[in-house]
PDB file of C-alpha atoms in Angstrom:
ATOM      1  CA  MET A  16     122.105  83.048  98.373  1.00 79.00           C
ATOM      2  CA  ASN A  17     118.591  83.932  99.466  1.00 87.00           C
ATOM      3  CA  LEU A  18     118.493  87.416 100.739  1.00 86.00           C
ATOM      4  CA  ARG A  19     115.143  86.427 102.700  1.00 88.00           C
ATOM      5  CA  ARG A  20     116.874  83.790 104.649  1.00 90.00           C
ATOM      6  CA  LEU A  21     119.969  86.065 105.555  1.00 89.00           C
ATOM      7  CA  GLU A  22     117.475  88.812 106.961  1.00 87.00           C
ATOM      8  CA  THR A  23     115.562  86.112 108.707  1.00 90.00           C
ATOM      9  CA  PHE A  24     118.829  84.646 110.359  1.00 90.00           C
ATOM     10  CA  TYR A  25     119.754  88.488 111.140  1.00 88.00           C
ATOM     11  CA  TRP A  26     116.697  89.161 113.055  1.00 86.00           C
ATOM     12  CA  ALA A  27     116.561  85.737 114.869  1.00 89.00           C
ATOM     13  CA  VAL A  28     120.098  86.628 116.317  1.00 89.00           C
ATOM     14  CA  LYS A  29     119.317  90.477 116.950  1.00 84.00           C
ATOM     15  CA  LEU A  30     116.254  89.836 118.650  1.00 83.00           C
ATOM     16  CA  GLY A  31     117.011  86.620 120.456  1.00 83.00           C
ATOM     17  CA  SER A  32     114.010  84.491 119.241  1.00 86.00           C
ATOM     18  CA  PHE A  33     112.503  83.175 116.117  1.00 88.00           C
ATOM     19  CA  LYS A  34     108.782  84.535 117.528  1.00 86.00           C
ATOM     20  CA  SER A  35     110.367  88.019 117.764  1.00 84.00           C
ATOM     21  CA  ALA A  36     111.873  87.715 114.493  1.00 86.00           C
ATOM     22  CA  ALA A  37     108.660  86.499 112.955  1.00 87.00           C
ATOM     23  CA  GLU A  38     107.037  89.636 114.288  1.00 82.00           C
ATOM     24  CA  LYS A  39     109.807  91.678 112.998  1.00 81.00           C
ATOM     25  CA  ILE A  40     109.520  90.535 109.498  1.00 82.00           C
ATOM     26  CA  ASN A  41     105.843  90.187 109.505  1.00 81.00           C
ATOM     27  CA  SER A  42     105.676  86.661 109.089  1.00 86.00           C
ATOM     28  CA  THR A  43     105.012  83.259 111.034  1.00 90.00           C
ATOM     29  CA  GLN A  44     107.403  81.311 113.601  1.00 89.00           C
ATOM     30  CA  SER A  45     107.517  78.348 111.150  1.00 90.00           C
ATOM     31  CA  THR A  46     108.342  80.314 108.330  1.00 92.00           C
ATOM     32  CA  VAL A  47     111.265  81.750 110.233  1.00 91.00           C
ATOM     33  CA  SER A  48     112.301  78.243 111.466  1.00 91.00           C
ATOM     34  CA  MET A  49     111.984  76.888 107.775  1.00 92.00           C
ATOM     35  CA  ARG A  50     114.193  79.744 106.450  1.00 92.00           C
ATOM     36  CA  ILE A  51     116.630  79.166 109.279  1.00 92.00           C
ATOM     37  CA  GLN A  52     117.133  75.382 108.490  1.00 92.00           C
ATOM     38  CA  GLU A  53     117.183  76.320 104.497  1.00 91.00           C
ATOM     39  CA  LEU A  54     119.951  78.525 105.459  1.00 91.00           C
ATOM     40  CA  GLU A  55     121.765  75.841 107.497  1.00 90.00           C
ATOM     41  CA  ARG A  56     121.412  73.291 104.735  1.00 90.00           C
ATOM     42  CA  GLU A  57     122.811  75.621 102.270  1.00 91.00           C
ATOM     43  CA  LEU A  58     126.071  76.041 104.180  1.00 91.00           C
ATOM     44  CA  GLY A  59     126.305  72.927 105.668  1.00 92.00           C
ATOM     45  CA  VAL A  60     126.458  74.262 109.056  1.00 92.00           C
ATOM     46  CA  VAL A  61     124.468  74.370 112.559  1.00 92.00           C
ATOM     47  CA  LEU A  62     123.697  77.969 113.128  1.00 92.00           C
ATOM     48  CA  PHE A  63     121.589  77.852 116.271  1.00 91.00           C
ATOM     49  CA  ASP A  64     121.456  75.793 119.078  1.00 88.00           C
ATOM     50  CA  ARG A  65     117.741  74.516 119.638  1.00 81.00           C
ATOM     51  CA  ALA A  66     118.404  72.520 123.074  1.00 76.00           C
ATOM     52  CA  LYS A  67     115.988  73.185 125.842  1.00 62.00           C
ATOM     53  CA  GLY A  68     113.428  74.794 123.537  1.00 62.00           C
ATOM     54  CA  ALA A  69     115.797  78.007 122.769  1.00 69.00           C
ATOM     55  CA  ALA A  70     117.255  79.219 119.849  1.00 77.00           C
ATOM     56  CA  ARG A  71     120.628  80.566 120.581  1.00 88.00           C
ATOM     57  CA  PRO A  72     123.042  81.090 117.825  1.00 91.00           C
ATOM     58  CA  THR A  73     126.352  78.832 117.829  1.00 90.00           C
ATOM     59  CA  ASP A  74     129.709  80.072 117.543  1.00 91.00           C
ATOM     60  CA  LEU A  75     129.339  79.852 113.751  1.00 92.00           C
ATOM     61  CA  GLY A  76     126.081  81.604 113.803  1.00 90.00           C
ATOM     62  CA  ARG A  77     127.974  84.542 115.653  1.00 91.00           C
ATOM     63  CA  GLU A  78     130.658  84.525 113.274  1.00 92.00           C
ATOM     64  CA  LEU A  79     128.129  84.640 110.304  1.00 92.00           C
ATOM     65  CA  LEU A  80     126.179  87.678 111.603  1.00 90.00           C
ATOM     66  CA  PRO A  81     128.475  90.329 110.696  1.00 89.00           C
ATOM     67  CA  TYR A  82     128.769  89.168 107.181  1.00 89.00           C
ATOM     68  CA  VAL A  83     125.142  88.855 106.666  1.00 88.00           C
ATOM     69  CA  GLU A  84     124.622  92.291 108.473  1.00 87.00           C
ATOM     70  CA  LYS A  85     127.385  93.802 105.595  1.00 87.00           C
ATOM     71  CA  VAL A  86     125.251  92.024 102.885  1.00 89.00           C
ATOM     72  CA  LEU A  87     121.973  93.164 104.081  1.00 85.00           C
ATOM     73  CA  ARG A  88     123.017  96.855 104.675  1.00 82.00           C
ATOM     74  CA  SER A  89     124.638  96.982 101.197  1.00 83.00           C
ATOM     75  CA  THR A  90     121.660  95.545  99.482  1.00 82.00           C
ATOM     76  CA  ALA A  91     119.329  98.331 101.127  1.00 76.00           C
ATOM     77  CA  GLU A  92     122.014 100.860 100.473  1.00 76.00           C
ATOM     78  CA  MET A  93     121.956  99.881  96.969  1.00 78.00           C
ATOM     79  CA  ARG A  94     118.217 100.047  96.659  1.00 73.00           C
ATOM     80  CA  ASP A  95     118.008 103.374  98.404  1.00 70.00           C
ATOM     81  CA  ARG A  96     120.301 104.992  95.940  1.00 71.00           C
ATOM     82  CA  ILE A  97     119.594 103.114  92.519  1.00 66.00           C
ATOM     83  CA  SER A  98     115.668 102.673  92.972  1.00 64.00           C
ATOM     84  CA  ALA A  99     112.895 105.227  92.386  1.00 59.00           C
ATOM     85  CA  THR A 100     111.410 106.169  95.443  1.00 62.00           C
ATOM     86  CA  GLY A 101     107.889 104.994  94.565  1.00 59.00           C
ATOM     87  CA  SER A 102     109.372 101.881  93.868  1.00 62.00           C
ATOM     88  CA  ILE A 103     110.438 101.063  97.296  1.00 75.00           C
ATOM     89  CA  SER A 104     108.196  98.523  99.116  1.00 77.00           C
ATOM     90  CA  GLY A 105     108.085  96.679 102.600  1.00 80.00           C
ATOM     91  CA  LEU A 106     106.490  97.611 106.138  1.00 85.00           C
ATOM     92  CA  VAL A 107     107.360 100.352 108.344  1.00 91.00           C
ATOM     93  CA  ARG A 108     105.904 100.169 112.262  1.00 92.00           C
ATOM     94  CA  ILE A 109     105.708 103.668 113.561  1.00 97.00           C
ATOM     95  CA  GLY A 110     104.749 104.216 117.515  1.00 97.00           C
ATOM     96  CA  VAL A 111     103.476 107.602 118.085  1.00 97.00           C
ATOM     97  CA  ALA A 112     102.528 109.434 121.164  1.00 95.00           C
ATOM     98  CA  GLU A 113      99.129 110.871 121.595  1.00 95.00           C
ATOM     99  CA  VAL A 114      99.874 114.319 120.871  1.00 95.00           C
ATOM    100  CA  VAL A 115     101.332 113.497 117.644  1.00 97.00           C
ATOM    101  CA  SER A 116      98.087 111.806 116.734  1.00 96.00           C
ATOM    102  CA  MET A 117      96.282 114.567 117.703  1.00 94.00           C
ATOM    103  CA  THR A 118      98.130 117.118 115.645  1.00 95.00           C
ATOM    104  CA  TRP A 119     100.339 116.604 112.536  1.00 96.00           C
ATOM    105  CA  LEU A 120     100.155 112.661 112.153  1.00 97.00           C
ATOM    106  CA  PRO A 121      97.158 112.614 109.312  1.00 96.00           C
ATOM    107  CA  LEU A 122      99.700 114.911 107.476  1.00 96.00           C
ATOM    108  CA  PHE A 123     102.686 112.995 107.918  1.00 97.00           C
ATOM    109  CA  VAL A 124     100.949 109.769 106.762  1.00 96.00           C
ATOM    110  CA  SER A 125      99.477 111.179 103.587  1.00 96.00           C
ATOM    111  CA  GLU A 126     103.172 112.444 102.597  1.00 94.00           C
ATOM    112  CA  MET A 127     104.572 109.093 103.506  1.00 94.00           C
ATOM    113  CA  ARG A 128     101.760 107.433 101.077  1.00 93.00           C
ATOM    114  CA  HIS A 129     102.942 109.880  98.362  1.00 92.00           C
ATOM    115  CA  ARG A 130     106.588 109.168  98.461  1.00 90.00           C
ATOM    116  CA  PHE A 131     106.337 105.781  99.238  1.00 90.00           C
ATOM    117  CA  PRO A 132     103.159 104.296  97.999  1.00 90.00           C
ATOM    118  CA  LYS A 133     104.396 100.536  97.943  1.00 88.00           C
ATOM    119  CA  VAL A 134     105.464 100.899 101.585  1.00 90.00           C
ATOM    120  CA  GLN A 135     102.745  99.559 103.987  1.00 90.00           C
ATOM    121  CA  ILE A 136     102.358 101.715 107.143  1.00 94.00           C
ATOM    122  CA  GLU A 137     101.303 100.470 110.581  1.00 94.00           C
ATOM    123  CA  ILE A 138     100.739 103.116 113.230  1.00 96.00           C
ATOM    124  CA  GLU A 139     100.582 102.365 116.901  1.00 95.00           C
ATOM    125  CA  GLU A 140      99.669 104.941 119.673  1.00 95.00           C
ATOM    126  CA  ALA A 141     101.017 104.174 123.216  1.00 93.00           C
ATOM    127  CA  LEU A 142     102.618 105.868 126.098  1.00 90.00           C
ATOM    128  CA  THR A 143     106.378 106.610 125.656  1.00 89.00           C
ATOM    129  CA  ARG A 144     107.788 104.188 127.965  1.00 88.00           C
ATOM    130  CA  GLU A 145     106.238 101.400 126.222  1.00 91.00           C
ATOM    131  CA  LEU A 146     107.164 102.769 122.632  1.00 93.00           C
ATOM    132  CA  GLU A 147     110.757 103.179 123.368  1.00 90.00           C
ATOM    133  CA  THR A 148     110.688  99.507 124.868  1.00 90.00           C
ATOM    134  CA  ARG A 149     109.177  98.031 121.621  1.00 90.00           C
ATOM    135  CA  LEU A 150     111.664  99.854 119.630  1.00 91.00           C
ATOM    136  CA  ASP A 151     114.479  98.278 121.586  1.00 86.00           C
ATOM    137  CA  ALA A 152     112.581  95.094 121.218  1.00 83.00           C
ATOM    138  CA  GLY A 153     112.452  95.434 117.331  1.00 83.00           C
ATOM    139  CA  SER A 154     108.659  95.536 117.266  1.00 85.00           C
ATOM    140  CA  LEU A 155     108.861  99.171 116.233  1.00 92.00           C
ATOM    141  CA  ASP A 156     110.974 100.824 113.523  1.00 92.00           C
ATOM    142  CA  VAL A 157     110.419 104.316 114.396  1.00 96.00           C
ATOM    143  CA  VAL A 158     109.099 106.213 117.482  1.00 96.00           C
ATOM    144  CA  LEU A 159     107.559 109.762 117.447  1.00 97.00           C
ATOM    145  CA  ALA A 160     107.313 110.642 121.291  1.00 95.00           C
ATOM    146  CA  PRO A 161     108.549 113.139 123.837  1.00 93.00           C
ATOM    147  CA  GLY A 162     112.109 112.908 125.212  1.00 87.00           C
ATOM    148  CA  GLY A 163     115.489 114.014 124.610  1.00 70.00           C
ATOM    149  CA  ASP A 164     117.181 110.855 123.580  1.00 59.00           C
ATOM    150  CA  ARG A 165     120.798 110.929 123.314  1.00 61.00           C
ATOM    151  CA  ASN A 166     121.410 107.093 123.085  1.00 62.00           C
ATOM    152  CA  SER A 167     123.846 105.773 120.389  1.00 68.00           C
ATOM    153  CA  ARG A 168     121.583 102.980 119.560  1.00 77.00           C
ATOM    154  CA  HIS A 169     118.989 105.163 118.213  1.00 87.00           C
ATOM    155  CA  VAL A 170     119.075 107.555 115.186  1.00 90.00           C
ATOM    156  CA  THR A 171     117.807 110.752 116.752  1.00 93.00           C
ATOM    157  CA  ARG A 172     115.970 113.655 114.747  1.00 94.00           C
ATOM    158  CA  PRO A 173     114.243 116.711 116.615  1.00 93.00           C
ATOM    159  CA  LEU A 174     110.658 117.095 116.257  1.00 94.00           C
ATOM    160  CA  GLY A 175     110.514 120.557 118.007  1.00 94.00           C
ATOM    161  CA  SER A 176     108.930 121.187 121.297  1.00 94.00           C
ATOM    162  CA  VAL A 177     105.151 121.319 122.696  1.00 94.00           C
ATOM    163  CA  GLU A 178     103.748 124.085 125.317  1.00 93.00           C
ATOM    164  CA  PHE A 179     101.823 122.477 127.905  1.00 93.00           C
ATOM    165  CA  ALA A 180      99.669 124.359 130.421  1.00 93.00           C
ATOM    166  CA  TRP A 181      97.457 123.507 133.151  1.00 94.00           C
ATOM    167  CA  MET A 182      93.963 123.763 132.234  1.00 95.00           C
ATOM    168  CA  ALA A 183      90.205 123.751 133.852  1.00 95.00           C
ATOM    169  CA  SER A 184      86.658 124.629 133.421  1.00 95.00           C
ATOM    170  CA  PRO A 185      85.807 128.043 134.171  1.00 94.00           C
ATOM    171  CA  SER A 186      83.428 126.582 136.488  1.00 92.00           C
ATOM    172  CA  LEU A 187      85.752 125.064 138.735  1.00 90.00           C
ATOM    173  CA  CYS A 188      88.700 127.517 138.713  1.00 84.00           C
ATOM    174  CA  ASN A 189      89.353 130.879 137.364  1.00 78.00           C
ATOM    175  CA  PRO A 190      91.691 132.848 139.521  1.00 78.00           C
ATOM    176  CA  GLY A 191      92.583 135.876 137.405  1.00 80.00           C
ATOM    177  CA  HIS A 192      96.057 135.499 138.869  1.00 85.00           C
ATOM    178  CA  PRO A 193      99.096 132.999 138.489  1.00 90.00           C
ATOM    179  CA  LEU A 194      98.979 129.807 140.785  1.00 88.00           C
ATOM    180  CA  ALA A 195     101.842 128.214 142.434  1.00 90.00           C
ATOM    181  CA  PRO A 196     101.977 124.592 143.053  1.00 90.00           C
ATOM    182  CA  ALA A 197     100.940 124.988 146.661  1.00 90.00           C
ATOM    183  CA  ASP A 198      97.931 126.339 145.206  1.00 89.00           C
ATOM    184  CA  LEU A 199      97.305 123.763 142.798  1.00 88.00           C
ATOM    185  CA  VAL A 200      97.504 120.997 145.749  1.00 87.00           C
ATOM    186  CA  GLU A 201      94.376 122.516 147.224  1.00 86.00           C
ATOM    187  CA  LEU A 202      92.306 121.625 143.716  1.00 88.00           C
ATOM    188  CA  PRO A 203      91.389 118.189 142.073  1.00 91.00           C
ATOM    189  CA  VAL A 204      93.668 117.432 139.786  1.00 91.00           C
ATOM    190  CA  ILE A 205      93.311 114.779 136.711  1.00 91.00           C
ATOM    191  CA  THR A 206      96.772 113.562 136.040  1.00 86.00           C
ATOM    192  CA  LEU A 207      98.191 111.090 133.620  1.00 85.00           C
ATOM    193  CA  SER A 208      99.522 107.686 134.310  1.00 84.00           C
ATOM    194  CA  GLU A 209     102.751 107.325 136.025  1.00 81.00           C
ATOM    195  CA  GLU A 210     103.926 105.387 132.664  1.00 80.00           C
ATOM    196  CA  SER A 211     103.616 108.566 130.875  1.00 84.00           C
ATOM    197  CA  PHE A 212     106.587 110.495 130.000  1.00 84.00           C
ATOM    198  CA  HIS A 213     104.914 113.490 131.560  1.00 82.00           C
ATOM    199  CA  ALA A 214     104.034 112.030 135.124  1.00 82.00           C
ATOM    200  CA  VAL A 215     107.671 112.772 136.605  1.00 82.00           C
ATOM    201  CA  THR A 216     107.794 115.998 134.938  1.00 84.00           C
ATOM    202  CA  ILE A 217     104.640 116.744 136.887  1.00 86.00           C
ATOM    203  CA  ALA A 218     105.827 115.419 139.962  1.00 85.00           C
ATOM    204  CA  GLU A 219     108.821 117.381 139.801  1.00 86.00           C
ATOM    205  CA  TRP A 220     106.697 120.610 139.259  1.00 87.00           C
ATOM    206  CA  PHE A 221     104.956 120.415 142.243  1.00 87.00           C
ATOM    207  CA  GLY A 222     108.159 119.368 144.271  1.00 83.00           C
ATOM    208  CA  SER A 223     108.093 119.798 147.876  1.00 75.00           C
ATOM    209  CA  VAL A 224     104.522 121.050 148.245  1.00 79.00           C
ATOM    210  CA  GLY A 225     103.256 117.527 148.139  1.00 74.00           C
ATOM    211  CA  SER A 226     101.132 115.236 145.879  1.00 77.00           C
ATOM    212  CA  PRO A 227      97.915 116.949 145.059  1.00 78.00           C
ATOM    213  CA  ASP A 228      94.385 115.506 145.235  1.00 75.00           C
ATOM    214  CA  TYR A 229      94.310 113.251 142.351  1.00 77.00           C
ATOM    215  CA  VAL A 230      90.674 112.693 141.074  1.00 78.00           C
ATOM    216  CA  GLY A 231      91.446 110.541 138.263  1.00 78.00           C
ATOM    217  CA  ILE A 232      94.451 108.920 136.487  1.00 85.00           C
ATOM    218  CA  CYS A 233      94.361 108.897 132.758  1.00 85.00           C
ATOM    219  CA  LYS A 234      96.372 107.128 130.146  1.00 86.00           C
ATOM    220  CA  SER A 235      94.765 109.605 127.580  1.00 90.00           C
ATOM    221  CA  MET A 236      94.956 113.157 127.308  1.00 92.00           C
ATOM    222  CA  GLY A 237      91.737 113.540 125.120  1.00 93.00           C
ATOM    223  CA  VAL A 238      90.097 111.857 128.140  1.00 94.00           C
ATOM    224  CA  ALA A 239      91.768 114.028 130.668  1.00 93.00           C
ATOM    225  CA  GLY A 240      90.651 116.974 128.901  1.00 95.00           C
ATOM    226  CA  SER A 241      86.880 115.950 128.550  1.00 95.00           C
ATOM    227  CA  LEU A 242      86.869 115.195 132.428  1.00 94.00           C
ATOM    228  CA  ALA A 243      88.442 118.660 132.779  1.00 95.00           C
ATOM    229  CA  MET A 244      85.621 120.247 130.591  1.00 96.00           C
ATOM    230  CA  MET A 245      83.043 118.826 132.752  1.00 94.00           C
ATOM    231  CA  GLY A 246      84.683 120.468 135.745  1.00 94.00           C
ATOM    232  CA  LEU A 247      85.764 117.527 137.515  1.00 93.00           C
ATOM    233  CA  GLY A 248      89.510 118.804 138.044  1.00 92.00           C
ATOM    234  CA  ILE A 249      92.366 120.908 136.519  1.00 93.00           C
ATOM    235  CA  THR A 250      94.668 118.828 134.270  1.00 94.00           C
ATOM    236  CA  LEU A 251      98.027 119.131 132.220  1.00 93.00           C
ATOM    237  CA  LEU A 252      97.264 119.455 128.409  1.00 95.00           C
ATOM    238  CA  PRO A 253      99.229 120.430 125.167  1.00 94.00           C
ATOM    239  CA  VAL A 254      97.958 123.942 124.162  1.00 94.00           C
ATOM    240  CA  GLN A 255      98.032 123.362 120.259  1.00 93.00           C
ATOM    241  CA  CYS A 256      95.800 120.230 120.937  1.00 94.00           C
ATOM    242  CA  PHE A 257      92.967 122.296 122.986  1.00 96.00           C
ATOM    243  CA  THR A 258      93.069 125.511 121.154  1.00 94.00           C
ATOM    244  CA  ASP A 259      89.378 125.110 120.251  1.00 95.00           C
ATOM    245  CA  ALA A 260      88.386 124.358 123.818  1.00 96.00           C
ATOM    246  CA  LEU A 261      90.190 127.430 124.910  1.00 95.00           C
ATOM    247  CA  ALA A 262      88.595 129.750 122.141  1.00 96.00           C
ATOM    248  CA  GLU A 263      85.070 128.492 122.951  1.00 96.00           C
ATOM    249  CA  GLY A 264      85.480 128.905 126.709  1.00 95.00           C
ATOM    250  CA  LYS A 265      85.152 125.313 127.587  1.00 96.00           C
ATOM    251  CA  LEU A 266      88.456 125.489 129.149  1.00 96.00           C
ATOM    252  CA  ILE A 267      90.634 128.053 130.773  1.00 95.00           C
ATOM    253  CA  ARG A 268      94.336 128.305 130.548  1.00 94.00           C
ATOM    254  CA  VAL A 269      95.242 128.590 134.424  1.00 93.00           C
ATOM    255  CA  GLN A 270      98.536 130.764 134.785  1.00 91.00           C
ATOM    256  CA  THR A 271     101.113 129.186 136.921  1.00 91.00           C
ATOM    257  CA  THR A 272     104.408 130.214 138.482  1.00 90.00           C
ATOM    258  CA  PRO A 273     106.638 128.860 137.813  1.00 88.00           C
ATOM    259  CA  ALA A 274     105.206 128.121 133.969  1.00 87.00           C
ATOM    260  CA  PHE A 275     105.394 124.469 133.248  1.00 87.00           C
ATOM    261  CA  PRO A 276     108.437 123.442 131.249  1.00 86.00           C
ATOM    262  CA  ILE A 277     108.184 122.904 127.334  1.00 89.00           C
ATOM    263  CA  ILE A 278     108.389 119.432 126.245  1.00 91.00           C
ATOM    264  CA  PRO A 279     110.930 118.492 123.546  1.00 93.00           C
ATOM    265  CA  PHE A 280     109.907 115.536 121.026  1.00 95.00           C
ATOM    266  CA  ARG A 281     112.003 113.496 119.090  1.00 95.00           C
ATOM    267  CA  ALA A 282     111.676 110.824 116.146  1.00 96.00           C
ATOM    268  CA  LEU A 283     114.071 107.929 116.956  1.00 95.00           C
ATOM    269  CA  ALA A 284     114.804 104.980 114.502  1.00 93.00           C
ATOM    270  CA  SER A 285     116.920 102.059 115.750  1.00 84.00           C
ATOM    271  CA  ARG A 286     120.650 101.570 114.389  1.00 82.00           C
ATOM    272  CA  THR A 287     120.100  97.913 114.150  1.00 77.00           C
ATOM    273  CA  ASN A 288     117.757  97.998 111.378  1.00 77.00           C
ATOM    274  CA  VAL A 289     119.701  97.094 107.996  1.00 74.00           C
ATOM    275  CA  SER A 290     117.415  99.146 106.137  1.00 81.00           C
ATOM    276  CA  ARG A 291     117.727 102.955 105.742  1.00 83.00           C
ATOM    277  CA  LEU A 292     113.882 103.536 105.397  1.00 87.00           C
ATOM    278  CA  PRO A 293     113.321 104.059 109.267  1.00 91.00           C
ATOM    279  CA  GLU A 294     115.641 106.791 109.272  1.00 91.00           C
ATOM    280  CA  THR A 295     114.330 108.394 106.225  1.00 92.00           C
ATOM    281  CA  VAL A 296     110.927 107.997 108.037  1.00 94.00           C
ATOM    282  CA  ALA A 297     112.533 110.163 110.957  1.00 95.00           C
ATOM    283  CA  ASN A 298     113.754 112.559 108.593  1.00 94.00           C
ATOM    284  CA  ILE A 299     110.283 112.988 106.886  1.00 95.00           C
ATOM    285  CA  ALA A 300     108.671 113.263 110.334  1.00 96.00           C
ATOM    286  CA  ALA A 301     111.133 116.239 111.351  1.00 94.00           C
ATOM    287  CA  GLU A 302     110.310 117.871 108.222  1.00 94.00           C
ATOM    288  CA  LEU A 303     106.576 117.750 108.895  1.00 94.00           C
ATOM    289  CA  SER A 304     106.476 118.356 112.286  1.00 95.00           C
ATOM    290  CA  THR A 305     103.970 121.312 113.463  1.00 94.00           C
ATOM    291  CA  PHE A 306     105.847 121.506 116.823  1.00 94.00           C
ATOM    292  CA  THR A 307     107.950 124.618 117.675  1.00 83.00           C
ATOM    293  CA  ASP A 308     109.721 125.874 120.854  1.00 56.00           C
ATOM    294  CA  ALA A 309     107.320 127.815 122.874  1.00 39.00           C
ATOM    295  CA  PRO A 310     108.772 131.481 123.816  1.00 40.00           C
ATOM    296  CA  ASP A 311     109.557 132.408 127.119  1.00 38.00           C
ATOM    297  CA  MET A 312     109.020 128.967 128.628  1.00 37.00           C
ATOM    298  CA  PRO A 313     111.919 127.167 130.548  1.00 38.00           C
ATOM    299  CA  PRO A 314     113.151 124.081 128.716  1.00 39.00           C
ATOM    300  CA  HIS A 315     112.432 120.385 129.934  1.00 41.00           C
ATOM    301  CA  SER A 316     116.076 118.479 130.088  1.00 37.00           C
ATOM    302  CA  GLY A 317     114.779 115.465 132.181  1.00 38.00           C
ATOM    303  CA  ALA A 318     113.431 112.134 131.178  1.00 34.00           C
ATOM    304  CA  ALA A 319     110.377 109.834 132.275  1.00 34.00           C
TER     305      ALA A 319
END
């Protein structure tokens, strides 16, 4: 029995459409349809109800699914255990948060290429909420992003934590003493999009003192940092990514009370993936991450 047909059937059922299955296996919708038809002819049964333009599994299709999953998982396990690492091939789609891109992503990709030279790697950077949505939809295999996900549908590996701090141009703000949220409300603030993981944490930090004067809303921390260097506002930035700007005096770290919470990062891999490669990728990310817990900082436990 053809494994490609079984894999195509599996993802068509799991993801709910031939289109999503095609994106998952890096193929075309017509190829997915052809493989499903070939599998149906081979088994002599109808596996999908194609009425009204939809493609829903029939009762026999749903009955077949656990058997197909068992075959695919056993095949993947056999390859993982028997094959040399360098001979493993395939495609892995990795979604990353911007902070990962700005720090250890090149090291990670280099190591992946060294260990798995035949594996094609696709990297996509986006905000955390979008990355998690795409992971659940099956269009990403691994996500490296902030949060403390404990959801059973994900394999989770901790990547350490990132220290964030309020920063500004010394021409805008250089108080010489810690500022409270009420003080920052009086300053122009460059904030991150409400779709960002950090947006909720920022709102919680300001708490009851109200909303600050937002002079800019960015999806990119790099853009926010550039605007801050121009003296256009104060903004929240990852310390590890702006050490040069701080050392050169382009930015200053504005001490605050309370200090901004450290942000945990994690690698997520979907448990629905029959291949163990995504979990292996998550393990490598945890091994290579340069993030560490910042001392004397209260941990952040919420999620955006």
